Coordinates of C-alpha atoms in Angstrom, one line a residue:
M1 CA 47.7 -100.0 26.8
S2 CA 46.2 -98.0 24.1
T3 CA 43.0 -97.5 26.1
I4 CA 45.0 -96.0 29.0
L5 CA 46.8 -93.5 26.7
A6 CA 43.5 -92.3 25.1
A7 CA 42.0 -91.8 28.5
A8 CA 45.0 -89.8 29.6
A9 CA 44.8 -87.7 26.5
G10 CA 41.2 -86.9 27.0
A11 CA 41.8 -85.9 30.6
A12 CA 44.6 -83.6 29.5
S13 CA 42.4 -82.0 26.9
E14 CA 39.7 -81.3 29.4
E15 CA 42.3 -79.8 31.8
N16 CA 43.5 -77.5 28.9
Q17 CA 40.0 -76.3 28.0
G18 CA 39.1 -75.3 31.5
P19 CA 41.3 -72.2 31.7
E20 CA 40.2 -71.2 28.2
R21 CA 36.5 -71.4 29.1
H22 CA 37.2 -69.3 32.3
A23 CA 39.0 -66.7 30.2
D24 CA 36.1 -66.5 27.7
H25 CA 33.7 -66.1 30.6
N26 CA 35.7 -63.3 32.1
F27 CA 35.9 -61.5 28.7
N28 CA 32.2 -61.8 28.1
T29 CA 31.5 -60.5 31.6
K30 CA 33.8 -57.5 31.1
L31 CA 32.2 -56.8 27.7
D32 CA 28.7 -56.9 29.3
I33 CA 29.9 -54.5 32.0
I34 CA 31.3 -52.1 29.3
K35 CA 28.1 -52.2 27.3
A36 CA 26.1 -51.5 30.4
E37 CA 28.3 -48.5 31.3
V38 CA 28.1 -47.1 27.7
Q39 CA 24.3 -47.5 27.7
L40 CA 24.1 -45.7 31.0
E41 CA 26.3 -42.8 29.9
F42 CA 24.3 -42.6 26.6
R43 CA 21.0 -42.4 28.6
K44 CA 22.5 -39.7 30.9
L45 CA 23.7 -37.7 27.9
R46 CA 20.4 -38.0 26.1
N47 CA 18.5 -36.9 29.2
Q48 CA 20.9 -33.9 29.6
I49 CA 20.5 -32.9 26.0
A50 CA 16.7 -33.2 26.3
E51 CA 16.8 -31.1 29.5
E52 CA 18.9 -28.4 27.9
V53 CA 16.7 -28.3 24.8
A54 CA 13.6 -27.9 27.0
K55 CA 15.2 -25.2 29.0
T56 CA 16.4 -23.3 25.9
T57 CA 12.9 -23.6 24.3
A58 CA 11.2 -22.3 27.4
Q59 CA 13.6 -19.3 27.6
L60 CA 13.1 -18.5 23.9
T61 CA 9.4 -18.8 24.3
Q62 CA 9.5 -16.4 27.2
E63 CA 11.7 -13.9 25.3
F64 CA 9.5 -14.1 22.3
S65 CA 6.4 -13.4 24.4
Q66 CA 8.1 -10.4 26.1
A67 CA 9.2 -9.0 22.7
R68 CA 5.7 -9.4 21.3
E69 CA 4.3 -7.6 24.4
D70 CA 6.9 -4.8 24.0
L71 CA 6.0 -4.5 20.3
N72 CA 2.3 -4.3 21.1
Q73 CA 3.0 -1.6 23.7
A74 CA 5.1 0.4 21.3
R75 CA 2.4 0.0 18.6
S76 CA -0.2 1.3 21.1
K77 CA 1.9 4.3 22.0
L78 CA 2.5 5.1 18.3
E79 CA -1.2 4.8 17.6
H80 CA -2.0 7.1 20.6
T81 CA 0.6 9.6 19.4
R82 CA -0.9 9.5 15.9
L83 CA -4.4 10.2 17.2
Q84 CA -3.1 13.1 19.2
L85 CA -1.3 14.6 16.2
H86 CA -4.4 14.1 14.1
A87 CA -6.5 15.8 16.8
V88 CA -4.0 18.8 16.8
T89 CA -3.6 19.1 13.1
G90 CA -7.1 18.0 12.0
S91 CA -10.0 20.1 11.0
Q92 CA -10.3 21.7 14.4
G93 CA -6.6 22.6 14.5
A94 CA -6.8 24.2 11.0
A95 CA -9.1 26.9 12.3
H96 CA -6.7 28.0 15.1
S97 CA -4.7 31.1 14.6
Y98 CA -1.0 31.3 15.2
P99 CA -1.3 33.2 18.5
G100 CA -3.6 30.4 19.8
L101 CA -1.0 27.7 18.8
V102 CA 1.7 29.7 20.6
H103 CA -0.4 30.0 23.7
R104 CA -1.0 26.3 23.9
S105 CA 2.7 25.4 23.3
G106 CA 3.6 27.5 26.4
A107 CA 6.6 29.1 24.7
T108 CA 7.1 31.8 22.0
P109 CA 9.3 30.6 19.2
E110 CA 12.3 32.8 18.3
P111 CA 11.2 34.9 15.3
T112 CA 13.0 34.5 11.9
F113 CA 13.3 37.4 9.5
Y114 CA 13.7 37.4 5.8
T115 CA 14.6 40.1 3.2
V116 CA 12.9 40.7 -0.2
D117 CA 15.0 42.3 -2.8
V118 CA 12.9 45.0 -4.7
L119 CA 15.8 46.9 -6.3
R120 CA 14.9 45.7 -9.8
V121 CA 11.2 46.5 -9.6
P122 CA 10.2 49.2 -12.1
E123 CA 9.2 52.6 -10.7
E124 CA 5.7 52.3 -12.0
H125 CA 5.3 49.2 -9.7
A126 CA 7.0 50.6 -6.7
G127 CA 3.7 50.8 -4.8
E128 CA 3.3 47.0 -5.1
T129 CA 6.5 46.3 -3.2
T130 CA 5.7 47.7 0.2
S131 CA 5.9 45.4 3.2
L132 CA 2.1 45.4 3.5
A133 CA 1.6 44.6 -0.2
L134 CA 4.1 41.8 -0.2
R135 CA 2.7 40.3 3.0
K136 CA -0.8 40.3 1.5
L137 CA 0.5 38.8 -1.7
V138 CA 2.1 35.9 0.1
E139 CA -0.8 35.3 2.4
K140 CA -3.2 35.3 -0.6
E141 CA -1.1 32.7 -2.4
M142 CA -0.7 30.5 0.7
Q143 CA -4.5 30.6 1.4
A144 CA -5.3 29.8 -2.3
P145 CA -5.5 26.0 -1.9
G146 CA -8.4 26.4 0.5
D147 CA -7.1 24.2 3.3
Q148 CA -5.1 26.9 5.0
P149 CA -7.6 29.8 5.5
S150 CA -5.9 31.1 8.6
W151 CA -2.3 31.0 7.2
R152 CA -0.3 34.1 8.1
V153 CA 3.1 35.3 7.1
V154 CA 5.2 34.5 10.1
G155 CA 8.1 32.2 9.0
R156 CA 8.3 30.1 12.2
N157 CA 10.4 27.3 10.6
K158 CA 12.4 26.3 7.6
E159 CA 9.4 24.8 5.8
E160 CA 7.4 28.0 6.0
L161 CA 10.4 30.0 5.0
K162 CA 10.8 27.8 1.9
K163 CA 7.2 28.3 1.0
I164 CA 7.6 32.1 1.3
K165 CA 10.8 32.0 -0.7
D166 CA 9.2 29.9 -3.5
I167 CA 6.4 32.5 -3.8
L168 CA 8.5 35.6 -3.6
E169 CA 11.1 34.4 -5.9
A170 CA 9.1 34.5 -9.1
K171 CA 9.5 31.7 -11.6
K172 CA 11.2 32.9 -14.8
S173 CA 10.4 31.8 -18.4
P174 CA 12.1 33.5 -21.4
V175 CA 9.9 34.0 -24.5
D176 CA 11.4 34.3 -28.0
N177 CA 10.0 35.7 -31.2
V178 CA 7.7 38.1 -29.5
N179 CA 6.3 41.2 -31.2
R180 CA 8.2 44.1 -29.6
T181 CA 5.3 46.5 -30.0
A182 CA 3.3 44.4 -27.5
V183 CA 5.9 44.7 -24.8
I184 CA 8.0 47.9 -25.2
D185 CA 7.5 51.4 -26.6
H186 CA 9.7 53.3 -29.1
K187 CA 12.0 54.3 -26.3
G188 CA 12.6 50.7 -25.2
K189 CA 10.6 50.9 -22.0
V190 CA 8.1 48.3 -21.0
L191 CA 4.6 49.4 -21.8
L192 CA 2.4 50.4 -18.9
G193 CA -0.1 47.5 -18.3
A194 CA 1.9 45.1 -20.6
A195 CA 2.3 42.6 -17.7
E196 CA -1.4 42.6 -16.9
A197 CA -2.4 42.3 -20.6
L198 CA 0.0 39.3 -21.2
G199 CA -1.2 37.7 -17.9
Q200 CA -4.8 37.9 -19.0
E201 CA -3.9 36.4 -22.4
D202 CA -2.1 33.4 -20.9
D203 CA -4.2 33.1 -17.7
V204 CA -1.2 33.7 -15.4
Q205 CA -0.2 36.3 -12.8
I206 CA 2.9 38.1 -14.0
A207 CA 5.1 39.7 -11.4
K208 CA 7.5 41.2 -13.8
L209 CA 8.7 41.1 -17.4
A210 CA 11.7 42.5 -19.1
W211 CA 12.9 42.8 -22.7
L212 CA 16.1 40.8 -23.4
S213 CA 16.8 41.8 -27.0
R214 CA 18.5 45.0 -28.1
K215 CA 16.1 47.8 -27.5
D216 CA 17.6 50.0 -30.3
S217 CA 17.3 47.2 -32.9
A218 CA 14.9 47.7 -35.8
K219 CA 13.7 44.1 -35.6
A220 CA 10.0 43.7 -35.1
Y221 CA 10.5 40.6 -33.0
G222 CA 12.7 39.7 -30.1
S223 CA 13.0 37.9 -26.7
M224 CA 11.7 38.8 -23.3
V225 CA 11.8 37.2 -19.8
V226 CA 8.6 36.7 -17.9
Y227 CA 8.4 36.3 -14.1
V228 CA 5.3 34.5 -13.0
T229 CA 4.2 34.1 -9.4
K230 CA 3.4 30.4 -9.4
A231 CA 5.7 27.5 -10.2
S232 CA 2.7 25.5 -11.7
D233 CA 2.1 28.3 -14.2
A234 CA 5.8 28.4 -15.2
R235 CA 5.8 24.6 -15.7
R236 CA 2.6 24.9 -17.8
L237 CA 4.1 27.6 -20.1
L238 CA 7.3 25.6 -20.6
D239 CA 5.4 22.4 -21.3
E240 CA 3.1 24.1 -23.8
G241 CA 6.1 25.7 -25.5
F242 CA 4.4 29.0 -26.3
V243 CA 2.7 32.1 -24.8
H244 CA 0.3 34.6 -26.2
A245 CA 1.5 38.1 -26.6
G246 CA -0.4 40.9 -28.4
G247 CA -2.6 38.5 -30.3
E248 CA 0.4 36.5 -31.5
S249 CA 2.5 33.7 -29.9
G250 CA 6.1 33.3 -28.9
Y251 CA 8.3 30.3 -28.0
T252 CA 9.2 29.5 -24.3
R253 CA 12.2 27.9 -22.7
I254 CA 14.0 27.8 -19.4
F255 CA 15.7 31.1 -18.5
E256 CA 19.4 31.0 -17.9
R257 CA 21.1 34.1 -16.6
R258 CA 24.4 34.5 -18.3
I259 CA 27.2 36.8 -17.2
R260 CA 28.9 38.5 -20.1
P261 CA 32.7 39.3 -20.0
E262 CA 33.6 42.9 -19.5
Q263 CA 35.3 44.3 -22.5
C264 CA 36.4 47.7 -23.9
Y265 CA 34.0 49.1 -26.5
N266 CA 36.8 50.8 -28.5
C267 CA 39.5 48.0 -28.5
Q268 CA 37.2 45.1 -28.0
Q269 CA 39.5 43.5 -25.5
I270 CA 38.5 41.9 -22.2

């Protein structure tokens, strides 16, 4: 009896394990299918990314090559332009006159005019302020460096006008503690030839000088203002701190024009 029951129990156990094994098999099969699908999608995504990277790399390489080619062309054009400018402004161009340059340009530039104020020039130097004398003075100073032998007073652009203005507007340096007898006479007038004499003593070209101290004072020394034609000479005199005048020396500093208030001589009120 017991043998029959054990056999029945074993048969029942086998019958119960059958569905479980079938379920496990189905689960494993589905899991394998899912794994295969995931691997397939991953391979597709990886191939797509690789394709996009390759396409982007090729496009960037092409753009870089085009940019480099454009840069080389621009560099070649700039070099060609530089050579042309060098040929125009080089040693051969320096010898050309202004009319020749205008003829090559094909158009005549609009002339620019400037005015030179000569109202404060002393009467004894009036002959030095004619248009011809001023033009020769400016041309001489512009040709002095040696690299512009054909320079002429024309004033074609702002740069040339600035050069002309820098020369015509003399650089001013006041000088203190100067012996008045080396500059003015007993009437308070500047001595004839004083500018030339002081210029030779200090190795500068003086365009004008004026006495600043009171002319009716009995003091033997005073102050004067010196107008020199070159900025380099003015800087030198200021840097050295002194000038020679009549065998003596005076102190230099930057000239500052000051406007005095108008006041009544009798009541001393402004």
